[in-house]
Tab-separated table of C-alpha atoms in Angstrom:
chain	number	residue	atom	x	y	z
A	1	MET	CA	-53.515	3.041	10.356
A	2	LEU	CA	-52.012	1.254	13.298
A	3	LYS	CA	-54.880	-1.261	13.079
A	4	LEU	CA	-54.306	-1.718	9.124
A	5	LYS	CA	-50.667	-2.175	9.507
A	6	ARG	CA	-50.805	-4.796	12.233
A	7	LEU	CA	-53.569	-6.497	10.313
A	8	PHE	CA	-51.378	-6.334	7.467
A	9	LYS	CA	-48.314	-7.882	9.955
A	10	SER	CA	-50.356	-11.021	10.853
A	11	PHE	CA	-51.014	-12.395	7.253
A	12	LEU	CA	-46.933	-12.177	7.091
A	13	PHE	CA	-46.945	-14.889	9.622
A	14	LYS	CA	-44.088	-13.388	10.993
A	15	ASP	CA	-44.305	-14.727	15.180
A	16	LEU	CA	-45.647	-18.281	13.619
A	17	PHE	CA	-42.734	-18.533	11.814
A	18	LYS	CA	-40.798	-17.518	14.867
A	19	GLY	CA	-42.060	-19.838	16.605
A	20	LEU	CA	-41.830	-22.745	14.172
A	21	ASN	CA	-38.209	-21.990	14.149
A	22	ILE	CA	-37.770	-22.302	17.663
A	23	THR	CA	-38.953	-25.983	17.254
A	24	LEU	CA	-37.105	-26.742	14.756
A	25	TYR	CA	-34.150	-25.579	15.917
A	26	ASN	CA	-34.899	-27.879	19.164
A	27	LEU	CA	-35.476	-30.778	16.939
A	28	PHE	CA	-31.690	-31.331	15.276
A	29	ASN	CA	-30.363	-29.848	19.456
A	30	LYS	CA	-28.946	-32.102	22.793
A	31	LYS	CA	-31.499	-34.374	24.454
A	32	VAL	CA	-32.190	-33.655	28.036
A	33	THR	CA	-33.418	-36.986	29.135
A	34	ILE	CA	-31.926	-39.340	31.321
A	35	GLN	CA	-32.719	-43.365	30.467
A	36	TYR	CA	-33.476	-43.754	34.154
A	37	PRO	CA	-33.051	-47.178	35.403
A	38	GLU	CA	-29.331	-47.211	33.044
A	39	GLU	CA	-28.300	-43.458	33.883
A	40	HIS	CA	-29.104	-41.029	37.026
A	41	ILE	CA	-28.337	-37.430	37.309
A	42	PRO	CA	-25.233	-36.602	39.370
A	43	ARG	CA	-25.758	-36.749	42.595
A	44	SER	CA	-23.689	-36.251	45.650
A	45	PRO	CA	-21.434	-38.340	47.899
A	46	ARG	CA	-23.362	-36.833	51.400
A	47	PHE	CA	-26.568	-37.831	49.193
A	48	ARG	CA	-28.624	-39.678	52.353
A	49	GLY	CA	-30.332	-42.303	51.267
A	50	LEU	CA	-31.084	-45.995	52.251
A	51	HIS	CA	-29.517	-46.460	55.663
A	52	ALA	CA	-26.581	-49.401	56.387
A	53	LEU	CA	-24.555	-50.925	59.385
A	54	ARG	CA	-20.766	-50.856	58.656
A	55	ARG	CA	-18.229	-53.806	60.040
A	56	TYR	CA	-14.705	-53.350	60.757
A	57	SER	CA	-12.216	-55.037	57.719
A	58	ASN	CA	-11.512	-57.481	60.447
A	59	GLY	CA	-15.386	-58.697	60.349
A	60	GLU	CA	-16.499	-57.018	63.227
A	61	GLU	CA	-19.637	-54.887	63.255
A	62	ARG	CA	-18.931	-51.558	63.976
A	63	CYS	CA	-22.088	-50.237	66.264
A	64	ILE	CA	-20.445	-50.249	69.837
A	65	ALA	CA	-25.002	-50.209	70.854
A	66	CYS	CA	-24.594	-46.688	72.491
A	67	LYS	CA	-27.815	-45.375	71.648
A	68	LEU	CA	-26.775	-42.026	70.376
A	69	CYS	CA	-28.649	-42.230	67.160
A	70	GLU	CA	-32.078	-43.829	68.512
A	71	VAL	CA	-31.796	-40.588	70.820
A	72	ILE	CA	-31.033	-37.698	68.427
A	73	CYS	CA	-33.531	-39.774	66.160
A	74	PRO	CA	-35.901	-36.378	65.316
A	75	ALA	CA	-38.774	-38.655	63.973
A	76	LEU	CA	-37.863	-41.747	66.786
A	77	ALA	CA	-37.368	-44.046	63.793
A	78	ILE	CA	-34.741	-46.068	65.558
A	79	THR	CA	-35.103	-48.860	68.232
A	80	ILE	CA	-32.159	-50.396	69.772
A	81	GLU	CA	-31.897	-52.867	72.343
A	82	SER	CA	-28.343	-53.987	73.217
A	83	GLU	CA	-26.352	-56.820	75.374
A	84	GLN	CA	-23.060	-57.948	77.070
A	85	ARG	CA	-21.576	-60.566	75.216
A	86	GLN	CA	-19.502	-63.264	76.105
A	87	ASP	CA	-16.450	-61.243	75.878
A	88	GLY	CA	-17.900	-58.129	77.724
A	89	ALA	CA	-18.292	-56.543	75.136
A	90	ARG	CA	-21.697	-54.603	74.290
A	91	LYS	CA	-23.501	-55.361	71.107
A	92	THR	CA	-27.030	-54.490	69.890
A	93	ILE	CA	-29.307	-57.625	69.641
A	94	LYS	CA	-31.666	-55.539	68.201
A	95	TYR	CA	-30.815	-52.698	65.646
A	96	ASP	CA	-34.652	-51.500	63.787
A	97	ILE	CA	-35.367	-48.464	61.540
A	98	ASP	CA	-38.520	-47.664	60.446
A	99	MET	CA	-38.661	-46.365	57.019
A	100	PHE	CA	-41.208	-45.144	57.464
A	101	LYS	CA	-41.405	-42.417	59.608
A	102	CYS	CA	-37.463	-41.878	58.789
A	103	ILE	CA	-36.969	-38.366	57.641
A	104	TYR	CA	-33.772	-38.633	56.172
A	105	CYS	CA	-32.080	-36.173	58.122
A	106	GLY	CA	-28.522	-37.439	59.091
A	107	TYR	CA	-28.307	-37.073	62.119
A	108	CYS	CA	-27.837	-40.835	62.977
A	109	GLU	CA	-24.886	-40.580	61.036
A	110	GLU	CA	-23.048	-37.599	62.722
A	111	ALA	CA	-24.542	-39.047	65.383
A	112	CYS	CA	-22.486	-42.154	65.690
A	113	PRO	CA	-18.626	-42.194	67.321
A	114	VAL	CA	-17.523	-45.147	65.314
A	115	ASP	CA	-19.053	-43.852	62.006
A	116	SER	CA	-21.000	-47.483	61.892
A	117	ILE	CA	-24.380	-46.322	61.027
A	118	VAL	CA	-24.359	-44.245	57.891
A	119	GLN	CA	-26.681	-43.667	54.403
A	120	THR	CA	-26.003	-44.229	51.824
A	121	ASP	CA	-26.540	-42.718	48.235
A	122	ILE	CA	-29.053	-45.425	47.494
A	123	SER	CA	-32.543	-43.598	46.823
A	124	ASP	CA	-34.046	-46.057	44.708
A	125	PHE	CA	-35.847	-48.454	47.143
A	126	TYR	CA	-39.091	-50.218	47.890
A	127	PHE	CA	-40.985	-52.571	50.022
A	128	GLU	CA	-42.911	-54.913	48.693
A	129	LYS	CA	-45.212	-55.277	51.898
A	130	ASN	CA	-46.221	-52.453	54.384
A	131	ASP	CA	-45.081	-55.066	57.647
A	132	SER	CA	-41.694	-55.074	55.775
A	133	ARG	CA	-40.712	-51.193	55.836
A	134	VAL	CA	-39.423	-51.891	59.434
A	135	ILE	CA	-35.818	-53.028	58.045
A	136	ASN	CA	-34.001	-54.862	61.230
A	137	LYS	CA	-29.799	-55.264	62.171
A	138	GLU	CA	-29.606	-58.138	59.848
A	139	GLN	CA	-30.746	-56.450	56.452
A	140	LEU	CA	-28.863	-53.226	57.667
A	141	LEU	CA	-24.992	-55.551	57.988
A	142	SER	CA	-26.229	-57.251	54.337
A	143	TYR	CA	-26.540	-52.849	52.926
A	144	GLY	CA	-23.324	-52.606	54.410
A	145	ASP	CA	-21.422	-55.870	53.551
A	146	LYS	CA	-23.074	-55.393	49.883
A	147	TYR	CA	-22.251	-51.496	49.533
A	148	GLU	CA	-18.734	-51.426	51.756
A	149	LEU	CA	-16.730	-49.903	49.137
A	150	HIS	CA	-18.969	-47.750	47.460
A	151	ILE	CA	-19.171	-46.788	50.629
A	152	ASP	CA	-16.054	-46.652	51.585
A	153	LYS	CA	-15.397	-44.366	48.228
A	154	LEU	CA	-18.694	-41.335	49.295
A	155	LYS	CA	-16.911	-41.519	52.847
A	156	SER	CA	-13.538	-40.610	51.663
A	157	GLU	CA	-14.816	-38.344	48.904
A	158	ASP	CA	-16.698	-36.725	51.470
A	159	SER	CA	-14.686	-36.582	54.017
A	160	LYS	CA	-11.999	-33.180	53.198
A	161	TYR	CA	-15.182	-31.511	53.655
A	162	LYS	CA	-15.960	-32.357	56.917
B	1	MET	CA	-64.996	-64.613	-15.897
B	2	GLU	CA	-63.991	-61.226	-17.218
B	3	LEU	CA	-65.641	-59.831	-14.480
B	4	PHE	CA	-64.369	-62.311	-11.845
B	5	PHE	CA	-61.081	-61.196	-12.909
B	6	THR	CA	-61.499	-57.738	-13.294
B	7	LEU	CA	-62.454	-57.417	-9.179
B	8	LEU	CA	-59.797	-59.522	-8.887
B	9	TYR	CA	-58.048	-57.082	-10.345
B	10	THR	CA	-59.764	-54.317	-8.314
B	11	ILE	CA	-59.481	-55.736	-5.249
B	12	ILE	CA	-54.690	-56.443	-5.375
B	13	LYS	CA	-55.172	-52.865	-6.367
B	14	ILE	CA	-57.119	-51.614	-2.824
B	15	ALA	CA	-54.693	-54.450	-0.841
B	16	CYS	CA	-51.669	-52.544	-2.814
B	17	VAL	CA	-53.176	-48.820	-1.544
B	18	SER	CA	-54.524	-49.445	1.775
B	19	ILE	CA	-52.315	-52.153	3.343
B	20	PRO	CA	-49.251	-49.907	2.863
B	21	LEU	CA	-51.289	-46.673	4.340
B	22	LEU	CA	-52.672	-48.579	7.347
B	23	LEU	CA	-48.382	-49.027	7.888
B	24	ALA	CA	-48.187	-45.802	7.503
B	25	VAL	CA	-50.347	-44.478	9.971
B	26	ALA	CA	-49.015	-47.070	12.952
B	27	TYR	CA	-45.157	-45.446	11.690
B	28	TYR	CA	-47.008	-41.776	11.297
B	29	THR	CA	-48.126	-42.491	15.294
B	30	TYR	CA	-44.447	-43.109	15.909
B	31	ALA	CA	-43.571	-40.164	14.103
B	32	GLU	CA	-45.815	-37.900	16.116
B	33	ARG	CA	-44.438	-39.227	18.780
B	34	LYS	CA	-40.683	-39.022	18.164
B	35	VAL	CA	-40.580	-35.811	16.555
B	36	ILE	CA	-42.405	-34.041	19.477
B	37	GLY	CA	-40.390	-35.908	21.445
B	38	TYR	CA	-37.694	-33.908	19.792
B	39	MET	CA	-38.909	-30.788	19.848
B	40	GLN	CA	-39.680	-30.960	23.536
B	41	LEU	CA	-36.201	-32.193	24.157
B	42	ARG	CA	-36.977	-35.432	25.130
B	43	ILE	CA	-36.223	-38.248	23.046
B	44	GLY	CA	-39.361	-40.345	22.936
B	45	PRO	CA	-40.413	-44.017	22.963
B	46	ASN	CA	-36.915	-46.179	22.394
B	47	ARG	CA	-38.243	-49.135	24.832
B	48	VAL	CA	-40.426	-51.402	22.327
B	49	GLY	CA	-37.787	-52.546	19.806
B	50	PRO	CA	-34.916	-51.082	18.331
B	51	LEU	CA	-35.115	-47.375	17.832
B	52	GLY	CA	-39.433	-47.956	19.947
B	53	LEU	CA	-39.768	-49.175	15.921
B	54	LEU	CA	-41.964	-51.894	17.256
B	55	GLN	CA	-43.771	-49.237	19.452
B	56	PRO	CA	-46.880	-48.991	17.050
B	57	ILE	CA	-47.351	-53.154	16.845
B	58	ALA	CA	-47.085	-52.862	20.476
B	59	ASP	CA	-50.242	-50.038	21.076
B	60	ALA	CA	-52.187	-52.012	18.359
B	61	VAL	CA	-51.558	-55.913	20.687
B	62	LYS	CA	-52.786	-53.442	23.653
B	63	LEU	CA	-56.222	-51.655	21.979
B	64	LEU	CA	-56.974	-54.844	20.629
B	65	PHE	CA	-57.440	-56.773	23.390
B	66	LYS	CA	-58.404	-53.787	25.851
B	67	GLU	CA	-62.634	-53.997	26.692
B	68	ILE	CA	-65.017	-52.459	24.427
B	69	ILE	CA	-66.940	-50.814	27.424
B	70	ILE	CA	-70.790	-49.501	25.502
B	71	PRO	CA	-72.274	-46.863	28.583
B	72	SER	CA	-75.186	-47.829	29.613
B	73	LYS	CA	-77.905	-45.737	28.866
B	74	SER	CA	-75.840	-45.226	24.960
B	75	ASN	CA	-77.405	-46.079	22.085
B	76	LYS	CA	-75.673	-49.464	21.310
B	77	PHE	CA	-76.359	-49.221	17.516
B	78	LEU	CA	-75.417	-45.823	16.749
B	79	PHE	CA	-72.514	-46.031	19.238
B	80	VAL	CA	-70.669	-49.413	17.318
B	81	ILE	CA	-71.677	-47.766	14.128
B	82	ALA	CA	-70.188	-44.170	14.855
B	83	PRO	CA	-65.945	-44.766	13.940
B	84	VAL	CA	-67.118	-47.104	10.825
B	85	LEU	CA	-68.564	-44.157	9.898
B	86	SER	CA	-65.545	-42.001	10.543
B	87	ILE	CA	-63.408	-44.547	8.756
B	88	ALA	CA	-64.707	-45.847	5.612
B	89	PRO	CA	-65.132	-42.649	4.492
B	90	SER	CA	-61.625	-41.597	4.931
B	91	LEU	CA	-60.009	-45.360	3.011
B	92	ALA	CA	-62.633	-44.397	0.413
B	93	ALA	CA	-61.225	-41.401	-0.556
B	94	TRP	CA	-57.971	-43.272	-1.306
B	95	ALA	CA	-59.532	-44.625	-4.194
B	96	VAL	CA	-58.456	-41.182	-5.823
B	97	ILE	CA	-55.621	-40.590	-5.197
B	98	PRO	CA	-52.794	-40.840	-8.377
B	99	PHE	CA	-49.779	-42.729	-6.994
B	100	GLY	CA	-48.236	-42.625	-10.143
B	101	LYS	CA	-49.075	-42.121	-14.014
B	102	ASN	CA	-51.005	-45.344	-14.651
B	103	PHE	CA	-51.608	-46.189	-10.872
B	104	VAL	CA	-55.226	-45.066	-9.645
B	105	ILE	CA	-57.171	-47.366	-8.289
B	106	ALA	CA	-60.540	-45.274	-9.397
B	107	ASP	CA	-59.946	-42.842	-12.720
B	108	ILE	CA	-62.808	-40.733	-12.556
B	109	ASN	CA	-63.411	-37.791	-13.509
B	110	VAL	CA	-65.023	-36.116	-10.641
B	111	GLY	CA	-62.716	-36.934	-8.334
B	112	ILE	CA	-62.306	-33.623	-5.765
B	113	LEU	CA	-65.433	-33.629	-6.198
B	114	TYR	CA	-65.256	-37.381	-5.032
B	115	LEU	CA	-62.559	-36.249	-2.558
B	116	LEU	CA	-64.439	-33.000	-1.195
B	117	ALA	CA	-67.823	-35.024	-0.649
B	118	MET	CA	-65.677	-38.282	1.164
B	119	THR	CA	-64.341	-36.377	3.277
B	120	SER	CA	-67.327	-33.967	4.361
B	121	ILE	CA	-68.894	-37.695	4.869
B	122	SER	CA	-67.013	-37.891	7.687
B	123	ILE	CA	-68.780	-35.607	9.522
B	124	TYR	CA	-71.594	-37.626	11.165
B	125	GLY	CA	-69.356	-40.319	12.105
B	126	ILE	CA	-68.411	-37.725	14.870
B	127	ILE	CA	-71.704	-36.608	15.285
B	128	ILE	CA	-73.492	-39.614	15.585
B	129	ALA	CA	-70.454	-41.405	18.005
B	130	GLY	CA	-70.670	-38.529	20.180
B	131	TRP	CA	-74.535	-38.154	20.853
B	132	ALA	CA	-74.830	-42.587	21.142
B	133	SER	CA	-72.453	-41.996	23.537
B	134	ASN	CA	-74.726	-40.370	25.986
B	135	SER	CA	-72.186	-37.596	27.682
B	136	LYS	CA	-71.948	-34.065	27.873
B	137	TYR	CA	-68.458	-33.988	27.587
B	138	ALA	CA	-68.792	-36.245	23.936
B	139	LEU	CA	-71.951	-34.027	23.104
B	140	PHE	CA	-69.985	-30.773	23.157
B	141	GLY	CA	-66.914	-32.334	21.513
B	142	SER	CA	-69.105	-33.831	18.141
B	143	LEU	CA	-70.784	-30.058	17.548
B	144	ARG	CA	-67.343	-28.307	18.207
B	145	SER	CA	-65.961	-30.642	15.481
B	146	SER	CA	-69.231	-30.525	13.235
B	147	ALA	CA	-69.590	-27.047	13.197
B	148	GLN	CA	-65.352	-26.520	13.078
B	149	MET	CA	-65.074	-29.062	9.597
B	150	ILE	CA	-67.960	-27.525	8.116
B	151	SER	CA	-66.269	-24.178	8.493
B	152	TYR	CA	-63.828	-24.620	6.965
B	153	GLU	CA	-65.079	-27.109	4.312
B	154	ILE	CA	-66.155	-24.194	2.549
B	155	SER	CA	-62.902	-22.158	2.653
B	156	MET	CA	-61.074	-25.588	1.447
B	157	GLY	CA	-63.891	-25.850	-1.214
B	158	LEU	CA	-62.763	-22.711	-2.331
B	159	CYS	CA	-58.884	-23.052	-2.446
B	160	ILE	CA	-59.688	-26.017	-4.339
B	161	VAL	CA	-61.777	-23.888	-7.023
B	162	GLY	CA	-58.519	-21.925	-7.266
B	163	VAL	CA	-56.905	-24.856	-8.931
B	164	LEU	CA	-59.775	-25.666	-10.552
B	165	MET	CA	-59.850	-22.949	-12.723
B	166	LEU	CA	-56.466	-23.095	-13.634
B	167	SER	CA	-56.081	-27.139	-14.727
B	168	GLY	CA	-59.764	-26.720	-15.965
B	169	SER	CA	-59.934	-30.644	-14.787
B	170	MET	CA	-61.624	-32.215	-11.727
B	171	ASN	CA	-59.506	-34.849	-12.367
B	172	LEU	CA	-56.827	-35.179	-9.956
B	173	LYS	CA	-54.907	-36.714	-12.534
B	174	SER	CA	-54.718	-33.863	-15.054
B	175	ILE	CA	-54.258	-31.869	-12.651
B	176	ILE	CA	-50.398	-32.981	-12.318
B	177	LEU	CA	-50.199	-33.338	-15.626
B	178	SER	CA	-51.341	-29.930	-15.992
B	179	GLN	CA	-48.801	-28.978	-13.967
B	180	SER	CA	-45.913	-30.834	-15.518
B	181	GLY	CA	-42.738	-29.249	-17.731
B	182	SER	CA	-41.418	-27.090	-14.492
B	183	ILE	CA	-41.058	-26.245	-11.043
B	184	LEU	CA	-42.715	-22.996	-12.236
B	185	ASN	CA	-45.708	-24.779	-12.912
B	186	TRP	CA	-46.947	-25.655	-9.658
B	187	TYR	CA	-49.593	-24.035	-8.767
B	188	PHE	CA	-48.523	-23.167	-5.619
B	189	ILE	CA	-46.587	-19.920	-7.463
B	190	PRO	CA	-50.378	-18.599	-8.302
B	191	LEU	CA	-51.712	-19.617	-5.634
B	192	PHE	CA	-49.604	-19.019	-2.910
B	193	PRO	CA	-52.307	-17.266	-0.976
B	194	LEU	CA	-54.869	-20.199	-1.506
B	195	PHE	CA	-52.202	-22.553	-1.083
B	196	ILE	CA	-51.712	-21.163	2.850
B	197	ILE	CA	-55.565	-21.671	3.481
B	198	TYR	CA	-56.092	-24.518	2.136
B	199	PHE	CA	-53.281	-26.080	4.620
B	200	ILE	CA	-54.647	-24.125	7.534
B	201	SER	CA	-58.023	-25.331	6.706
B	202	ALA	CA	-56.839	-29.071	6.067
B	203	ILE	CA	-55.496	-28.867	9.735
B	204	ALA	CA	-58.871	-27.473	10.914
B	205	GLU	CA	-61.096	-30.073	9.225
B	206	THR	CA	-59.030	-32.982	10.490
B	207	ASN	CA	-59.485	-32.056	13.988
B	208	ARG	CA	-55.019	-31.006	14.833
B	209	SER	CA	-53.448	-28.908	16.808
B	210	PRO	CA	-53.374	-25.854	17.232
B	211	PHE	CA	-56.847	-25.987	16.177
B	212	ASP	CA	-57.803	-29.170	17.759
B	213	VAL	CA	-60.683	-27.938	20.223
B	214	ALA	CA	-63.167	-30.846	18.925
B	215	GLU	CA	-61.002	-32.966	21.389
B	216	GLY	CA	-59.275	-30.347	24.181
B	217	GLU	CA	-57.575	-31.796	26.275
B	218	SER	CA	-58.413	-29.212	29.246
B	219	GLU	CA	-61.738	-28.618	28.418
B	220	ILE	CA	-63.566	-31.223	27.219
B	221	VAL	CA	-61.350	-34.287	28.423
B	222	ALA	CA	-61.188	-35.767	24.475
B	223	GLY	CA	-64.310	-34.876	22.961
B	224	PHE	CA	-65.818	-36.973	20.870
B	225	HIS	CA	-64.183	-39.701	21.450
B	226	VAL	CA	-64.211	-39.786	25.676
B	227	GLU	CA	-66.673	-42.764	25.780
B	228	TYR	CA	-64.850	-44.955	23.598
B	229	SER	CA	-61.862	-47.683	24.279
B	230	GLY	CA	-60.180	-50.680	22.871
B	231	MET	CA	-60.934	-51.309	19.141
B	232	LEU	CA	-63.597	-48.748	19.174
B	233	PHE	CA	-61.343	-46.008	19.689
B	234	ALA	CA	-58.211	-47.682	17.988
B	235	VAL	CA	-60.554	-46.964	14.658
B	236	PHE	CA	-61.415	-43.402	15.684
B	237	PHE	CA	-57.333	-42.733	15.958
B	238	LEU	CA	-57.163	-44.695	12.449
B	239	ALA	CA	-59.935	-42.174	10.661
B	240	GLU	CA	-57.787	-39.154	12.106
B	241	TYR	CA	-54.724	-40.270	10.998
B	242	MET	CA	-55.892	-41.246	7.786
B	243	ASN	CA	-56.967	-37.920	6.752
B	244	MET	CA	-54.167	-36.546	8.000
B	245	ILE	CA	-52.219	-38.316	5.505
B	246	LEU	CA	-54.852	-37.977	3.280
B	247	VAL	CA	-54.838	-33.530	3.032
B	248	SER	CA	-50.926	-34.689	3.197
B	249	PHE	CA	-51.628	-35.786	-0.191
B	250	LEU	CA	-53.946	-33.907	-1.611
B	251	SER	CA	-51.840	-30.881	-1.105
B	252	ALA	CA	-48.754	-32.239	-2.484
B	253	ILE	CA	-50.863	-33.174	-5.581
B	254	ILE	CA	-53.638	-29.650	-6.274
B	255	PHE	CA	-50.923	-27.765	-5.168
B	256	PHE	CA	-47.554	-29.034	-5.744
B	257	GLY	CA	-47.432	-31.196	-8.716
B	258	GLY	CA	-47.900	-34.572	-7.764
B	259	TRP	CA	-46.025	-37.011	-9.111
B	260	ASN	CA	-43.399	-34.479	-11.201
B	261	SER	CA	-39.691	-34.278	-10.175
B	262	PRO	CA	-39.261	-29.911	-9.063
B	263	PHE	CA	-35.784	-31.057	-11.535
B	264	GLU	CA	-37.766	-31.990	-14.729
B	265	SER	CA	-37.346	-28.047	-16.590
B	266	ILE	CA	-33.325	-28.659	-15.945
B	267	GLU	CA	-32.171	-31.292	-18.191
B	268	ILE	CA	-28.811	-32.537	-16.424
B	269	ILE	CA	-30.353	-33.095	-13.354
B	270	ASN	CA	-33.320	-34.393	-14.774
B	271	HIS	CA	-31.206	-36.830	-16.360
B	272	TYR	CA	-29.553	-38.357	-13.804
B	273	LEU	CA	-31.800	-38.545	-11.724
B	274	SER	CA	-34.650	-40.274	-13.934
B	275	TRP	CA	-33.618	-43.872	-12.651
B	276	ILE	CA	-36.067	-42.778	-9.185
B	277	PRO	CA	-39.641	-43.744	-9.477
B	278	CYS	CA	-42.366	-40.834	-9.533
B	279	ILE	CA	-44.048	-42.487	-6.486
B	280	PHE	CA	-41.108	-41.094	-4.824
B	281	TRP	CA	-41.797	-37.616	-5.675
B	282	LEU	CA	-44.944	-38.151	-4.480
B	283	LEU	CA	-44.048	-39.564	-1.474
B	284	LEU	CA	-41.255	-36.958	-0.601
B	285	LYS	CA	-43.872	-34.320	-0.811
B	286	SER	CA	-46.489	-35.358	1.284
B	287	SER	CA	-44.596	-36.554	3.826
B	288	PHE	CA	-43.161	-32.657	4.474
B	289	PHE	CA	-46.590	-31.508	4.772
B	290	MET	CA	-46.989	-34.863	7.230
B	291	PHE	CA	-44.433	-33.345	9.311
B	292	SER	CA	-45.872	-30.129	8.885
B	293	PHE	CA	-48.561	-31.576	11.118
B	294	LEU	CA	-46.974	-33.101	13.810
B	295	TRP	CA	-44.027	-29.598	13.904
B	296	PHE	CA	-47.450	-27.136	14.136
B	297	ARG	CA	-48.904	-29.255	17.020
B	298	ALA	CA	-45.583	-29.373	18.933
B	299	THR	CA	-45.399	-25.325	18.403
B	300	PHE	CA	-48.812	-23.836	19.032
B	301	PRO	CA	-51.210	-23.687	21.246
B	302	ARG	CA	-54.931	-24.024	20.678
B	303	TYR	CA	-57.169	-21.339	19.596
B	304	ARG	CA	-59.938	-20.550	21.259
B	305	TYR	CA	-63.519	-21.464	19.684
B	306	ASP	CA	-64.872	-18.192	19.084
B	307	GLN	CA	-60.741	-17.493	16.861
B	308	ILE	CA	-61.395	-20.670	15.051
B	309	MET	CA	-64.331	-19.171	13.889
B	310	ARG	CA	-64.190	-15.503	13.293
B	311	LEU	CA	-60.768	-17.073	11.330
B	312	GLY	CA	-62.720	-19.260	9.011
B	313	TRP	CA	-65.521	-16.865	7.964
B	314	LYS	CA	-63.999	-13.673	8.477
B	315	PHE	CA	-60.155	-13.900	6.845
B	316	PHE	CA	-60.235	-17.024	5.106
B	317	ILE	CA	-63.166	-16.963	3.084
B	318	PRO	CA	-63.098	-13.182	2.097
B	319	ILE	CA	-59.474	-14.362	1.050
B	320	SER	CA	-59.734	-17.288	-0.992
B	321	LEU	CA	-63.204	-15.288	-2.381
B	322	PHE	CA	-60.927	-12.174	-3.472
B	323	TRP	CA	-58.251	-14.151	-4.751
B	324	ILE	CA	-60.563	-16.259	-6.845
B	325	ILE	CA	-61.464	-13.497	-8.876
B	326	ILE	CA	-58.218	-11.934	-9.095
B	327	ILE	CA	-57.253	-15.527	-10.873
B	328	SER	CA	-59.937	-15.259	-12.843
B	329	PHE	CA	-58.793	-11.981	-13.913
B	330	PHE	CA	-55.161	-12.949	-14.717
B	331	ILE	CA	-57.122	-16.159	-16.789
B	332	LYS	CA	-59.524	-14.480	-18.612
B	333	PHE	CA	-56.765	-11.371	-19.735
B	334	LYS	CA	-54.476	-14.440	-20.325
B	335	ILE	CA	-51.601	-12.147	-18.264
B	336	PHE	CA	-49.970	-15.713	-16.900
B	337	PHE	CA	-50.962	-18.356	-18.414
């Protein structure tokens, strides 16, 4: 009897229509697609992406070559060499980050006493050749110059939670 | 000279059917990607041209320029001829489809028999493709597909027998004319179970989801066309979509009154809608069935192979036979008709 009942039920296609109803309902629903190059998913100001070296507003680079970032870097991705400049200030002559070694932990930014090395929220960058994976001081400074306003905005957004 | 003009006229008529048909196939693939995308909360292709409308053209160009790879130990002649064998019947079947009261390429009086024959012949293309590829997946796919198509053809044929008994004719035009007058004359009302069985069998017949074991991506890669690439693959693709459009038209014609307007019996509405050409109603009805193909694909998971066979042989054939007997009683004792 139960079997007969089940057989009769299956002839009504009840569960099939239930499924069709769901797909038809979703046909008119709001779509969740994000058009990637034009749109991004919302991202925290604390997002740890591409690195940058910042300058003071007078154009002087912030980095004082204290090498705290080099020491704290758990992946040994940062290499720094420093020299004394004419006016007595200690400045880096080499600041390399191996982007393949970097684990994007953000310790370098936390260690920096002068907020020089920072991680921006830029997540989509790429290297065309294997040897261009090491980005040097000039590149880092140019990222800093290019995104200074953006970095400033991110850091001030995040500062109240620090 | 007269022969020449008849020939020219026929060729023009064929072009009038087949060129819009090929365009319809191209945009049916676009519609498929859009509809299934929308049902999965995506938005589908939207990069090539406005709203992605040039996507099918880009796809066609891509397939044209791709290399046709012929497997080394395959039977080259059969390998190349198989797509042709599969597309030729699905194109030829369109000869008997009446698009309007006076527009049909071949108004033959065994139209339905011809359609059944043509859809059966296209199995050969698939079997030969699977065998000539010299690949086990292709062979599995073609065997599955041929077994499935043959078993569902029986129930599909039995459903059509019900229509033939009611209309008393095998000519598609007179089948449509016998349904005219009112929406209540359409055959899906007395033959509702047969219509359901017909449409499900039609999905199985065209190897579409949820009966797409013939190309089941997760089991046998792509089935019978696994070794095909470039334009040869595109021809199989065309044949499959053309068959889908064909069975959609056929279900509109034999169960839903073809080009008849649904408001024919209501005098007032019919008066205001009389300017609409009758082909519009046919296209409207068949596009609903074409949409259903995509709808089912987005909804149902694939049947297991033995479940397909069980459904075809143990349910559809007995039910359709039973309903034919009931209908014949109705006709004999003139209960409804």
